[in-house]
CSV table of C-alpha atoms in Angstrom, one decimal:
chain,number,residue,atom,x,y,z
A,1,UNK,CA,5.9,-28.5,-10.0
A,2,UNK,CA,4.8,-26.8,-6.7
A,3,UNK,CA,7.9,-26.3,-5.0
A,4,UNK,CA,10.4,-23.7,-4.6
A,5,UNK,CA,8.6,-20.6,-5.2
A,6,UNK,CA,9.9,-17.5,-5.9
A,7,UNK,CA,8.2,-13.7,-5.2
A,8,UNK,CA,8.4,-12.0,-8.6
A,9,UNK,CA,7.7,-9.8,-8.5
A,10,UNK,CA,5.6,9.7,1.2
A,11,UNK,CA,2.1,26.8,4.5
A,12,UNK,CA,4.0,28.3,6.8
A,13,UNK,CA,2.1,29.2,9.9
A,14,UNK,CA,1.4,32.6,11.4
A,15,UNK,CA,2.4,34.6,14.4
A,16,UNK,CA,1.5,36.8,17.1
A,17,UNK,CA,-0.1,37.0,20.4
A,18,UNK,CA,0.7,33.8,23.2
A,19,UNK,CA,-3.1,32.0,22.6
A,20,UNK,CA,-2.3,31.5,18.9
A,21,UNK,CA,0.3,29.7,19.9
A,22,UNK,CA,-1.8,26.6,20.1
A,23,UNK,CA,-4.4,27.8,17.2
A,24,UNK,CA,-2.3,25.9,14.5
A,25,UNK,CA,-2.4,22.5,17.0
A,26,UNK,CA,-6.1,22.9,17.7
A,27,UNK,CA,-7.1,23.6,14.0
A,28,UNK,CA,-6.9,20.1,13.1
A,29,UNK,CA,-8.9,19.0,16.6
A,30,UNK,CA,-12.2,20.4,15.0
A,31,UNK,CA,-13.6,16.9,14.4
A,32,UNK,CA,-12.9,16.1,18.0
A,33,UNK,CA,-16.6,14.9,19.4
A,34,UNK,CA,-18.5,16.2,22.2
A,35,UNK,CA,-16.9,13.6,24.8
A,36,UNK,CA,-14.6,11.2,24.7
A,37,UNK,CA,-15.0,7.6,26.2
A,38,UNK,CA,-12.0,5.3,28.2
A,39,UNK,CA,-11.6,1.7,25.5
A,40,UNK,CA,-11.5,-0.3,28.8
A,41,UNK,CA,-10.5,-0.1,32.4
A,42,UNK,CA,-7.3,-1.7,31.5
A,43,UNK,CA,-6.2,1.4,29.6
A,44,UNK,CA,-3.8,3.4,30.2
A,45,UNK,CA,-4.0,7.2,30.3
A,46,UNK,CA,-1.7,8.0,27.5
A,47,UNK,CA,-2.7,5.2,25.7
A,48,UNK,CA,-6.3,7.5,25.5
A,49,UNK,CA,-3.9,10.6,24.4
A,50,UNK,CA,-2.6,9.1,22.1
A,51,UNK,CA,-6.0,7.9,20.6
A,52,UNK,CA,-6.7,11.5,20.9
A,53,UNK,CA,-3.9,12.5,19.2
A,54,UNK,CA,-4.1,10.1,15.8
A,55,UNK,CA,-7.8,10.3,15.8
A,56,UNK,CA,-7.8,13.7,15.2
A,57,UNK,CA,-4.8,15.5,14.8
A,58,UNK,CA,-3.1,13.4,12.7
A,59,UNK,CA,-5.2,14.1,9.6
A,60,UNK,CA,-4.0,17.9,9.7
A,61,UNK,CA,-0.4,17.5,11.0
A,62,UNK,CA,1.3,14.8,9.5
A,63,UNK,CA,4.6,15.1,7.2
A,64,UNK,CA,2.3,15.4,3.6
A,65,UNK,CA,0.7,18.2,5.0
A,66,UNK,CA,1.9,19.6,8.7
A,67,UNK,CA,-0.9,22.9,8.6
A,68,UNK,CA,1.8,25.3,10.8
A,69,UNK,CA,4.2,23.8,10.5
A,70,UNK,CA,3.0,21.5,13.0
A,71,UNK,CA,3.8,17.5,12.6
A,72,UNK,CA,2.0,15.2,15.5
A,73,UNK,CA,3.9,11.8,13.9
A,74,UNK,CA,6.1,11.7,16.9
A,75,UNK,CA,7.4,12.9,20.3
A,76,UNK,CA,9.7,15.3,18.8
A,77,UNK,CA,7.8,16.5,16.4
A,78,UNK,CA,5.4,17.5,18.8
A,79,UNK,CA,8.3,19.1,21.4
A,80,UNK,CA,9.8,20.9,17.9
A,81,UNK,CA,5.6,23.0,17.9
A,82,UNK,CA,4.3,25.0,15.4
A,83,UNK,CA,6.0,28.0,12.8
A,84,UNK,CA,4.6,30.4,15.9
A,85,UNK,CA,6.1,28.5,19.0
A,86,UNK,CA,5.8,25.2,21.6
A,87,UNK,CA,2.4,24.0,22.1
A,88,UNK,CA,3.6,21.3,24.8
A,89,UNK,CA,5.3,21.0,27.8
A,90,UNK,CA,6.4,18.3,29.0
A,91,UNK,CA,5.3,18.3,32.7
A,92,UNK,CA,4.1,21.8,32.8
A,93,UNK,CA,0.2,21.0,31.7
A,94,UNK,CA,-0.4,25.2,32.8
A,95,UNK,CA,2.5,26.3,30.2
A,96,UNK,CA,1.9,24.3,27.9
A,97,UNK,CA,-0.7,26.6,25.5
A,98,UNK,CA,-2.9,23.2,24.0
A,99,UNK,CA,-4.3,23.3,27.3
A,100,UNK,CA,-5.3,26.8,27.5
A,101,UNK,CA,-8.0,26.9,25.0
A,102,UNK,CA,-9.6,23.4,25.6
A,103,UNK,CA,-12.0,25.0,28.2
A,104,UNK,CA,-15.8,26.9,27.2
A,105,UNK,CA,-14.8,30.1,28.5
A,106,UNK,CA,-11.4,30.0,26.6
A,107,UNK,CA,-11.1,33.6,24.6
A,108,UNK,CA,-9.7,31.2,21.8
A,109,UNK,CA,-11.6,28.2,22.3
A,110,UNK,CA,-10.9,25.1,20.7
A,111,UNK,CA,-12.2,23.0,18.8
A,112,UNK,CA,-14.5,26.3,17.2
A,113,UNK,CA,-17.6,23.4,16.6
A,114,UNK,CA,-18.0,21.9,19.5
A,115,UNK,CA,-16.5,21.0,23.2
A,116,UNK,CA,-14.6,18.3,24.3
A,117,UNK,CA,-15.7,16.9,27.4
A,118,UNK,CA,-14.2,17.1,30.9
A,119,UNK,CA,-12.7,13.9,30.3
A,120,UNK,CA,-11.0,14.0,27.5
A,121,UNK,CA,-10.0,17.3,28.7
A,122,UNK,CA,-8.6,15.7,31.9
A,123,UNK,CA,-7.0,13.1,29.9
A,124,UNK,CA,-4.8,15.6,27.9
A,125,UNK,CA,-3.8,17.3,31.3
A,126,UNK,CA,-2.9,14.5,32.4
A,127,UNK,CA,-0.6,13.1,29.6
A,128,UNK,CA,1.5,16.0,29.9
A,129,UNK,CA,1.0,16.3,32.9
A,130,UNK,CA,3.6,12.7,33.1
A,131,UNK,CA,5.7,14.1,30.2
A,132,UNK,CA,3.6,13.2,28.0
A,133,UNK,CA,4.4,9.3,26.9
A,134,UNK,CA,4.6,8.3,23.6
A,135,UNK,CA,3.3,5.2,22.3
A,136,UNK,CA,4.0,5.0,18.3
A,137,UNK,CA,2.6,1.3,18.5
A,138,UNK,CA,-1.0,3.1,19.6
A,139,UNK,CA,-0.5,5.9,17.5
A,140,UNK,CA,0.0,3.5,14.5
A,141,UNK,CA,-3.3,1.7,15.6
A,142,UNK,CA,-6.6,1.6,13.4
A,143,UNK,CA,-9.9,2.1,15.0
A,144,UNK,CA,-11.7,-1.2,14.9
A,145,UNK,CA,-14.5,-2.9,12.8
A,146,UNK,CA,-16.2,-5.1,13.7
A,147,UNK,CA,-16.2,-7.9,11.4
A,148,UNK,CA,-19.2,-9.9,11.8
A,149,UNK,CA,-20.6,-7.3,10.3
A,150,UNK,CA,-19.3,-8.2,7.3
A,151,UNK,CA,-21.3,-11.8,5.4
A,152,UNK,CA,-19.3,-12.5,1.5
A,153,UNK,CA,-22.2,-13.4,-0.8
A,154,UNK,CA,-20.9,-16.3,-3.4
A,155,UNK,CA,-18.7,-14.9,-5.9
A,156,UNK,CA,-20.4,-15.0,-9.4
A,157,UNK,CA,-19.3,-18.4,-11.1
A,158,UNK,CA,-18.1,-16.3,-14.6
A,159,UNK,CA,-15.6,-14.5,-12.1
A,160,UNK,CA,-12.0,-15.9,-12.2
A,161,UNK,CA,-9.9,-12.3,-13.0
A,162,UNK,CA,-6.1,-12.9,-12.4
A,163,UNK,CA,-5.1,-10.3,-9.9
A,164,UNK,CA,-1.4,-11.5,-9.4
A,165,UNK,CA,1.0,-13.8,-10.8
A,166,UNK,CA,4.0,-14.9,-9.4
A,167,UNK,CA,7.4,-16.6,-11.0
A,168,UNK,CA,8.9,-20.0,-9.5
A,169,UNK,CA,12.7,-19.6,-8.0
A,170,UNK,CA,13.9,-22.0,-10.6
A,171,UNK,CA,11.6,-19.6,-13.7
A,172,UNK,CA,9.7,-22.3,-15.4
A,173,UNK,CA,6.8,-22.2,-13.2
A,174,UNK,CA,4.6,-19.9,-12.2
A,175,UNK,CA,1.8,-19.2,-9.8
A,176,UNK,CA,-1.2,-16.8,-10.0
A,177,UNK,CA,-4.8,-15.9,-8.7
A,178,UNK,CA,-8.0,-16.7,-10.2
A,179,UNK,CA,-10.6,-15.3,-8.2
A,180,UNK,CA,-11.4,-17.3,-5.1
A,181,UNK,CA,-8.7,-20.1,-6.6
A,182,UNK,CA,-5.0,-20.5,-7.7
A,183,UNK,CA,-3.7,-21.5,-10.8
A,184,UNK,CA,0.0,-23.5,-11.4
A,185,UNK,CA,0.9,-23.0,-14.4
A,186,UNK,CA,4.6,-24.4,-15.8
A,187,UNK,CA,5.9,-22.2,-18.3
A,188,UNK,CA,6.9,-23.1,-21.7
A,189,UNK,CA,7.6,-20.9,-25.2
A,190,UNK,CA,5.4,-23.0,-27.4
A,191,UNK,CA,3.2,-25.0,-24.7
A,192,UNK,CA,2.1,-23.7,-21.4
A,193,UNK,CA,0.2,-26.0,-18.8
A,194,UNK,CA,-1.9,-25.0,-16.4
A,195,UNK,CA,-3.5,-26.5,-13.2
A,196,UNK,CA,-7.0,-24.8,-11.1
A,197,UNK,CA,-6.6,-25.6,-7.3
A,198,UNK,CA,-9.3,-25.0,-4.9
A,199,UNK,CA,-8.6,-22.4,-2.0
A,200,UNK,CA,-10.2,-21.8,1.1
A,201,UNK,CA,-11.2,-17.7,0.4
A,202,UNK,CA,-14.6,-17.0,0.0
A,203,UNK,CA,-13.8,-13.5,-1.6
A,204,UNK,CA,-10.9,-12.8,-4.8
A,205,UNK,CA,-8.0,-13.3,-3.9
A,206,UNK,CA,-6.2,-10.1,-4.4
A,207,UNK,CA,-2.8,-11.0,-3.4
A,208,UNK,CA,0.3,-13.3,-2.9
A,209,UNK,CA,3.6,-13.0,-1.0
A,210,UNK,CA,6.0,-16.9,-2.7
A,211,UNK,CA,9.2,-17.5,-0.4
A,212,UNK,CA,11.3,-19.5,-1.5
A,213,UNK,CA,13.4,-20.0,1.3
A,214,UNK,CA,10.5,-21.5,3.1
A,215,UNK,CA,9.2,-23.3,0.7
A,216,UNK,CA,5.6,-21.6,1.1
A,217,UNK,CA,3.5,-18.8,-0.5
A,218,UNK,CA,1.0,-16.5,1.0
A,219,UNK,CA,-2.5,-15.6,-0.6
A,220,UNK,CA,-4.5,-12.5,0.8
A,221,UNK,CA,-8.0,-12.8,0.3
A,222,UNK,CA,-11.0,-10.7,1.9
A,223,UNK,CA,-10.1,-10.8,6.1
A,224,UNK,CA,-7.5,-13.4,5.8
A,225,UNK,CA,-4.2,-14.9,5.1
A,226,UNK,CA,-3.1,-18.1,3.6
A,227,UNK,CA,0.4,-19.7,4.5
A,228,UNK,CA,0.9,-22.9,1.6
A,229,UNK,CA,3.1,-25.7,1.3
A,230,UNK,CA,4.6,-24.8,-1.9
A,231,UNK,CA,5.4,-29.0,-2.3
A,232,UNK,CA,1.8,-30.1,-1.2
A,233,UNK,CA,-0.2,-27.5,-2.2
A,234,UNK,CA,-1.3,-27.6,1.6
A,235,UNK,CA,-2.8,-24.6,3.8
A,236,UNK,CA,-0.4,-24.5,6.7
A,237,UNK,CA,-1.6,-21.6,8.8
A,238,UNK,CA,-3.8,-18.9,8.2
A,239,UNK,CA,-4.1,-15.3,9.9
A,240,UNK,CA,-7.4,-13.6,10.3
A,241,UNK,CA,-7.3,-11.6,13.9
A,242,UNK,CA,-6.8,-7.6,13.3
A,243,UNK,CA,-7.5,-8.2,9.3
A,244,UNK,CA,-11.0,-6.6,8.8
A,245,UNK,CA,-11.0,-5.7,4.7
A,246,UNK,CA,-9.3,-6.5,2.0
A,247,UNK,CA,-5.2,-8.0,1.3
A,248,UNK,CA,-4.9,-6.1,-1.5
A,249,UNK,CA,-1.1,-6.6,-1.0
A,250,UNK,CA,1.6,-9.1,0.2
A,251,UNK,CA,5.4,-8.5,0.0
A,252,UNK,CA,8.5,-10.4,1.6
A,253,UNK,CA,11.1,-7.9,3.2
A,254,UNK,CA,14.6,-7.5,1.2
A,255,UNK,CA,16.8,-9.6,4.2
A,256,UNK,CA,13.7,-12.3,4.0
A,257,UNK,CA,12.1,-11.6,8.0
A,258,UNK,CA,9.4,-9.6,7.3
A,259,UNK,CA,5.8,-10.2,5.5
A,260,UNK,CA,4.3,-7.3,4.7
A,261,UNK,CA,0.5,-7.0,4.3
A,262,UNK,CA,-1.4,-4.2,2.6
A,263,UNK,CA,-5.2,-4.5,4.2
A,264,UNK,CA,-8.0,-2.2,2.1
A,265,UNK,CA,-11.1,-1.0,3.4
A,266,UNK,CA,-13.0,1.5,0.6
A,267,UNK,CA,-13.1,4.6,1.5
A,268,UNK,CA,-12.0,4.4,4.4
A,269,UNK,CA,-8.1,3.6,5.3
A,270,UNK,CA,-5.5,1.2,3.6
A,271,UNK,CA,-3.6,0.0,6.6
A,272,UNK,CA,-0.1,-2.0,6.7
A,273,UNK,CA,0.4,-4.6,8.6
A,274,UNK,CA,4.2,-6.0,9.5
A,275,UNK,CA,4.2,-10.2,10.4
A,276,UNK,CA,7.2,-11.9,11.1
A,277,UNK,CA,7.9,-14.3,8.3
A,278,UNK,CA,9.2,-17.2,10.1
A,279,UNK,CA,7.2,-17.4,13.5
A,280,UNK,CA,3.9,-15.9,11.5
A,281,UNK,CA,3.0,-13.6,14.3
A,282,UNK,CA,2.4,-9.9,14.0
A,283,UNK,CA,4.5,-6.8,14.5
A,284,UNK,CA,3.2,-3.8,13.6
A,285,UNK,CA,0.6,-2.4,12.6
A,286,UNK,CA,0.2,1.3,11.4
A,287,UNK,CA,-2.3,3.6,9.2
A,288,UNK,CA,-0.5,4.3,5.9
A,289,UNK,CA,-3.0,5.9,3.5
A,290,UNK,CA,-7.2,6.9,3.4
A,291,UNK,CA,-7.9,4.9,0.9
A,292,UNK,CA,-6.9,1.7,-0.4
A,293,UNK,CA,-3.4,0.6,-1.7
A,294,UNK,CA,-3.4,-0.9,-4.7
A,295,UNK,CA,0.5,-1.3,-5.0
A,296,UNK,CA,4.1,-1.9,-2.5
A,297,UNK,CA,6.9,-2.2,-3.6
A,298,UNK,CA,10.8,-2.5,-2.0
A,299,UNK,CA,14.0,-0.3,-3.1
A,300,UNK,CA,16.4,-2.6,-4.4
A,301,UNK,CA,18.7,-1.7,-1.0
A,302,UNK,CA,15.4,-3.0,1.1
A,303,UNK,CA,15.8,0.6,2.8
A,304,UNK,CA,12.7,1.9,2.0
A,305,UNK,CA,9.0,0.7,1.5
A,306,UNK,CA,6.5,2.6,-1.7
A,307,UNK,CA,2.9,2.6,-1.4
A,308,UNK,CA,0.6,3.7,-4.0
A,309,UNK,CA,-3.5,4.2,-2.9
A,310,UNK,CA,-6.4,5.6,-4.2
A,311,UNK,CA,-6.0,8.4,-2.4
A,312,UNK,CA,-4.5,9.5,-5.1
A,313,UNK,CA,-0.8,9.2,-3.1
A,314,UNK,CA,2.6,7.9,-3.3
A,315,UNK,CA,3.7,7.6,-0.1
A,316,UNK,CA,7.9,6.3,0.4
A,317,UNK,CA,8.3,4.6,4.1
A,318,UNK,CA,11.0,3.5,6.4
A,319,UNK,CA,11.9,-0.6,6.3
A,320,UNK,CA,13.8,0.1,9.8
A,321,UNK,CA,11.9,2.8,11.5
A,322,UNK,CA,8.6,2.5,9.7
A,323,UNK,CA,8.7,6.4,9.8
A,324,UNK,CA,6.6,7.9,6.9
A,325,UNK,CA,9.8,9.3,5.2
A,326,UNK,CA,8.2,11.6,2.0
A,327,UNK,CA,5.4,11.4,0.1
A,328,UNK,CA,4.8,12.1,-3.9
A,329,UNK,CA,1.2,13.9,-4.8
A,330,UNK,CA,0.0,14.3,-8.9
A,331,UNK,CA,-2.1,12.4,-9.8
A,332,UNK,CA,-6.0,12.7,-10.2
A,333,UNK,CA,-7.4,9.7,-9.5
A,334,UNK,CA,-6.3,6.5,-7.8
A,335,UNK,CA,-2.6,5.3,-8.2
A,336,UNK,CA,-2.9,1.8,-9.3
A,337,UNK,CA,0.7,0.3,-10.1
A,338,UNK,CA,4.4,1.4,-9.4
A,339,UNK,CA,7.8,0.1,-10.6
A,340,UNK,CA,11.7,1.3,-9.8
A,341,UNK,CA,14.4,2.1,-12.6
A,342,UNK,CA,17.4,1.4,-9.7
A,343,UNK,CA,19.9,2.3,-12.3
A,344,UNK,CA,18.1,5.6,-13.3
A,345,UNK,CA,16.5,6.6,-10.0
A,346,UNK,CA,13.9,6.8,-10.4
A,347,UNK,CA,9.9,5.9,-9.6
A,348,UNK,CA,7.6,4.9,-12.0
A,349,UNK,CA,3.5,5.4,-11.4
A,350,UNK,CA,0.2,4.7,-13.5
A,351,UNK,CA,-3.3,5.1,-11.9
A,352,UNK,CA,-6.9,5.6,-13.3
A,353,UNK,CA,-5.7,8.9,-14.1
A,354,UNK,CA,-4.8,8.0,-17.3
A,355,UNK,CA,-1.2,8.9,-16.7
A,356,UNK,CA,2.2,7.3,-16.3
A,357,UNK,CA,4.1,9.6,-14.3
A,358,UNK,CA,8.1,9.8,-14.1
A,359,UNK,CA,9.3,10.8,-10.4
A,360,UNK,CA,13.3,11.5,-9.1
A,361,UNK,CA,13.8,9.2,-6.4
A,362,UNK,CA,16.9,11.6,-4.6
A,363,UNK,CA,14.2,14.5,-4.6
A,364,UNK,CA,10.9,13.2,-5.1
A,365,UNK,CA,10.1,15.7,-7.5
A,366,UNK,CA,7.6,14.5,-10.8
A,367,UNK,CA,9.9,14.6,-13.7
A,368,UNK,CA,8.0,14.1,-16.6
A,369,UNK,CA,4.3,11.9,-17.8
A,370,UNK,CA,4.9,9.5,-20.3
A,371,UNK,CA,2.8,9.0,-23.7
A,372,UNK,CA,0.4,11.2,-25.1
A,373,UNK,CA,-4.1,10.8,-24.4
A,374,UNK,CA,-3.9,7.1,-22.9
A,375,UNK,CA,-7.8,6.4,-23.8
A,376,UNK,CA,-7.3,4.4,-21.1
A,377,UNK,CA,-7.0,4.0,-17.3
A,378,UNK,CA,-3.3,2.5,-16.4
A,379,UNK,CA,-3.6,-1.1,-14.6
A,380,UNK,CA,-0.5,-3.0,-14.0
A,381,UNK,CA,3.6,-2.2,-14.7
A,382,UNK,CA,6.4,-4.0,-15.0
A,383,UNK,CA,9.9,-3.5,-15.3
A,384,UNK,CA,12.5,-5.3,-17.1
A,385,UNK,CA,16.0,-4.9,-15.7
A,386,UNK,CA,17.7,-6.9,-19.1
A,387,UNK,CA,16.9,-4.5,-21.1
A,388,UNK,CA,16.0,-0.9,-18.8
A,389,UNK,CA,12.4,-1.1,-20.4
A,390,UNK,CA,8.7,0.0,-18.2
A,391,UNK,CA,6.3,-2.4,-20.0
A,392,UNK,CA,2.3,-1.2,-19.0
A,393,UNK,CA,-1.4,-2.0,-19.9
A,394,UNK,CA,-4.3,-0.8,-19.6
A,395,UNK,CA,-7.7,-1.7,-19.1
A,396,UNK,CA,-8.7,-2.0,-22.4
A,397,UNK,CA,-5.8,-4.7,-22.7
A,398,UNK,CA,-3.3,-2.4,-24.9
A,399,UNK,CA,0.4,-3.0,-23.9
A,400,UNK,CA,2.7,-0.6,-24.4
A,401,UNK,CA,6.2,-0.4,-24.2
A,402,UNK,CA,8.5,2.4,-23.0
A,403,UNK,CA,12.1,2.9,-23.6
A,404,UNK,CA,15.4,5.5,-22.9
A,405,UNK,CA,13.8,6.4,-19.6
A,406,UNK,CA,16.2,9.4,-17.4
A,407,UNK,CA,16.2,11.3,-15.0
A,408,UNK,CA,15.6,14.6,-17.3
A,409,UNK,CA,13.7,17.6,-16.4
A,410,UNK,CA,12.1,20.9,-18.8
A,411,UNK,CA,12.8,20.5,-22.3
A,412,UNK,CA,14.7,17.7,-21.6
A,413,UNK,CA,12.6,15.8,-21.1
A,414,UNK,CA,10.3,15.6,-24.4
A,415,UNK,CA,13.0,13.4,-25.2
A,416,UNK,CA,13.0,10.8,-22.5
A,417,UNK,CA,10.4,7.6,-22.6
A,418,UNK,CA,9.6,6.8,-25.9
A,419,UNK,CA,6.1,4.9,-26.4
A,420,UNK,CA,5.2,2.2,-28.3
A,421,UNK,CA,2.4,0.1,-28.6
A,422,UNK,CA,2.5,-3.6,-28.7
A,423,UNK,CA,-0.4,-5.0,-29.0
A,424,UNK,CA,-4.0,-4.1,-28.4
A,425,UNK,CA,-6.3,-7.3,-27.2
A,426,UNK,CA,-9.3,-5.4,-26.2
A,427,UNK,CA,-10.3,-7.2,-23.1
A,428,UNK,CA,-10.1,-6.1,-19.9
A,429,UNK,CA,-7.0,-6.9,-18.7
A,430,UNK,CA,-5.8,-7.4,-14.5
A,431,UNK,CA,-2.3,-7.9,-14.4
A,432,UNK,CA,1.6,-8.0,-15.8
A,433,UNK,CA,5.0,-10.0,-15.4
A,434,UNK,CA,7.5,-10.3,-16.9
A,435,UNK,CA,9.1,-14.2,-17.6
A,436,UNK,CA,13.2,-12.8,-17.9
A,437,UNK,CA,14.0,-16.3,-19.2
A,438,UNK,CA,12.0,-15.8,-22.3
A,439,UNK,CA,11.8,-12.5,-22.3
A,440,UNK,CA,8.0,-12.8,-22.6
A,441,UNK,CA,5.8,-10.5,-21.0
A,442,UNK,CA,2.7,-12.6,-19.2
A,443,UNK,CA,-1.0,-10.5,-19.5
A,444,UNK,CA,-3.6,-11.6,-17.1
A,445,UNK,CA,-7.1,-10.8,-17.5
A,446,UNK,CA,-10.5,-10.5,-16.0
A,447,UNK,CA,-11.9,-13.3,-17.4
A,448,UNK,CA,-9.2,-16.0,-15.8
A,449,UNK,CA,-7.2,-16.3,-19.5
A,450,UNK,CA,-2.5,-15.6,-19.6
A,451,UNK,CA,-1.6,-13.9,-23.3
A,452,UNK,CA,2.8,-14.2,-23.4
A,453,UNK,CA,3.9,-12.0,-26.0
A,454,UNK,CA,7.7,-11.0,-27.1
A,455,UNK,CA,9.1,-8.2,-25.2
A,456,UNK,CA,8.6,-6.8,-28.6
A,457,UNK,CA,4.9,-7.3,-29.1
A,458,UNK,CA,4.7,-11.0,-30.7
A,459,UNK,CA,1.8,-13.1,-29.4
A,460,UNK,CA,3.1,-16.6,-28.7
A,461,UNK,CA,0.2,-18.5,-27.2
A,462,UNK,CA,-2.7,-18.2,-25.1
A,463,UNK,CA,-3.8,-20.2,-22.0
A,464,UNK,CA,-7.5,-19.8,-21.5
A,465,UNK,CA,-9.2,-20.4,-18.2
A,466,UNK,CA,-9.3,-24.0,-17.1
A,467,UNK,CA,-12.4,-24.8,-16.2
A,468,UNK,CA,-12.3,-28.1,-13.8
A,469,UNK,CA,-10.8,-27.2,-10.7
A,470,UNK,CA,-8.3,-30.0,-8.6
A,471,UNK,CA,-9.5,-29.9,-5.3
A,472,UNK,CA,-5.4,-29.9,-2.9
A,473,UNK,CA,-6.8,-27.7,-0.5
A,474,UNK,CA,-10.1,-28.3,2.2
A,475,UNK,CA,-12.5,-25.8,1.7
A,476,UNK,CA,-13.9,-24.6,5.7
């Protein structure tokens, strides 16, 4: 019952006199502090230059903003300059307009709200003189916070939300989160059975992924990931280094070699960590969003990863280079869930703005919204490949179905995405999954119960919270 589990589940500038060439660059740096300190004697000069660019320039000069036409996410983009021309010349600080505006006596002084220290100016000058060596990993690093400053209180005894679910490879077993515990469910069309397992997690488990090739599953909580033996239910390994927030999404790559972990620090950042799945070692880390990441999905061919965030944006990442390929902006509140309709080349998103939006993959343009006047925030989406239909739940427990989704826009869009309310549970729903073999939709709730419906909305069974856990893993 515990073996062979499998995961179910991115203005134009202005022109003028030569000193203005740099204005578009330095405008991104208005938040530079009056001094910049080396992080340690072993940190190279170009690493400190990467820190300056990452912390103070990328917020306004990324692919999703590119003020003045300037992008600083790679050396190649920086060398292309802004709409006004070049801004930095490798090996030639005297001809790099960037440096002309930094001294206090500069007529076009930047940043306008503060003066860089001599140390900071020297750092950038030497970096340009050295040829502008680029450290992609350093650029994508995130600012460190002290994990020791966090203390987790015990969860309330009645808090058992089911925030993530996955199917076994034979599709007769599923694993779910259950507050800080796990549940193994032996699926049946009429009378399923659930076992509750104690885990060492001290916070609610927000995410899980199942690796059938290695007979293991992975759970993500606050500041830690645990690797479990799918046969015995024992903890095999854990990762805590570099994890400072909640692991809100876990996903195994299309080629089964990498684990993608989305780490969220609310109001601060949403980071993506890549790990070698076989060796369980880190490969790469970067800040993907400016707030929590609520969902992460992979395109059918494995070429892109798509993330949805509390910063109201959806971003598309190249899975081979980890670069931001595109971004989608249209939601006015946190984006909670994603789904992919591969046949029509459509992406679907749902959020706290009570909308479900359909996007065209080829153009990254929003085509239309599904449904009318949703009264509550949308929580989760699930795509059924067999019927080519989309299913959705909101925070109140209303269960929706959408059919006839097509790549239409304008007047044609009114004839696509037909909505039907299948059931109203009237209790807070937290997660949704399709069980293909039975053609059931399974809904998890914040109370720790599971509800199964046919894909036409007929309720088949309900599994209440299992009150007594089975201790298969020792608590720390």
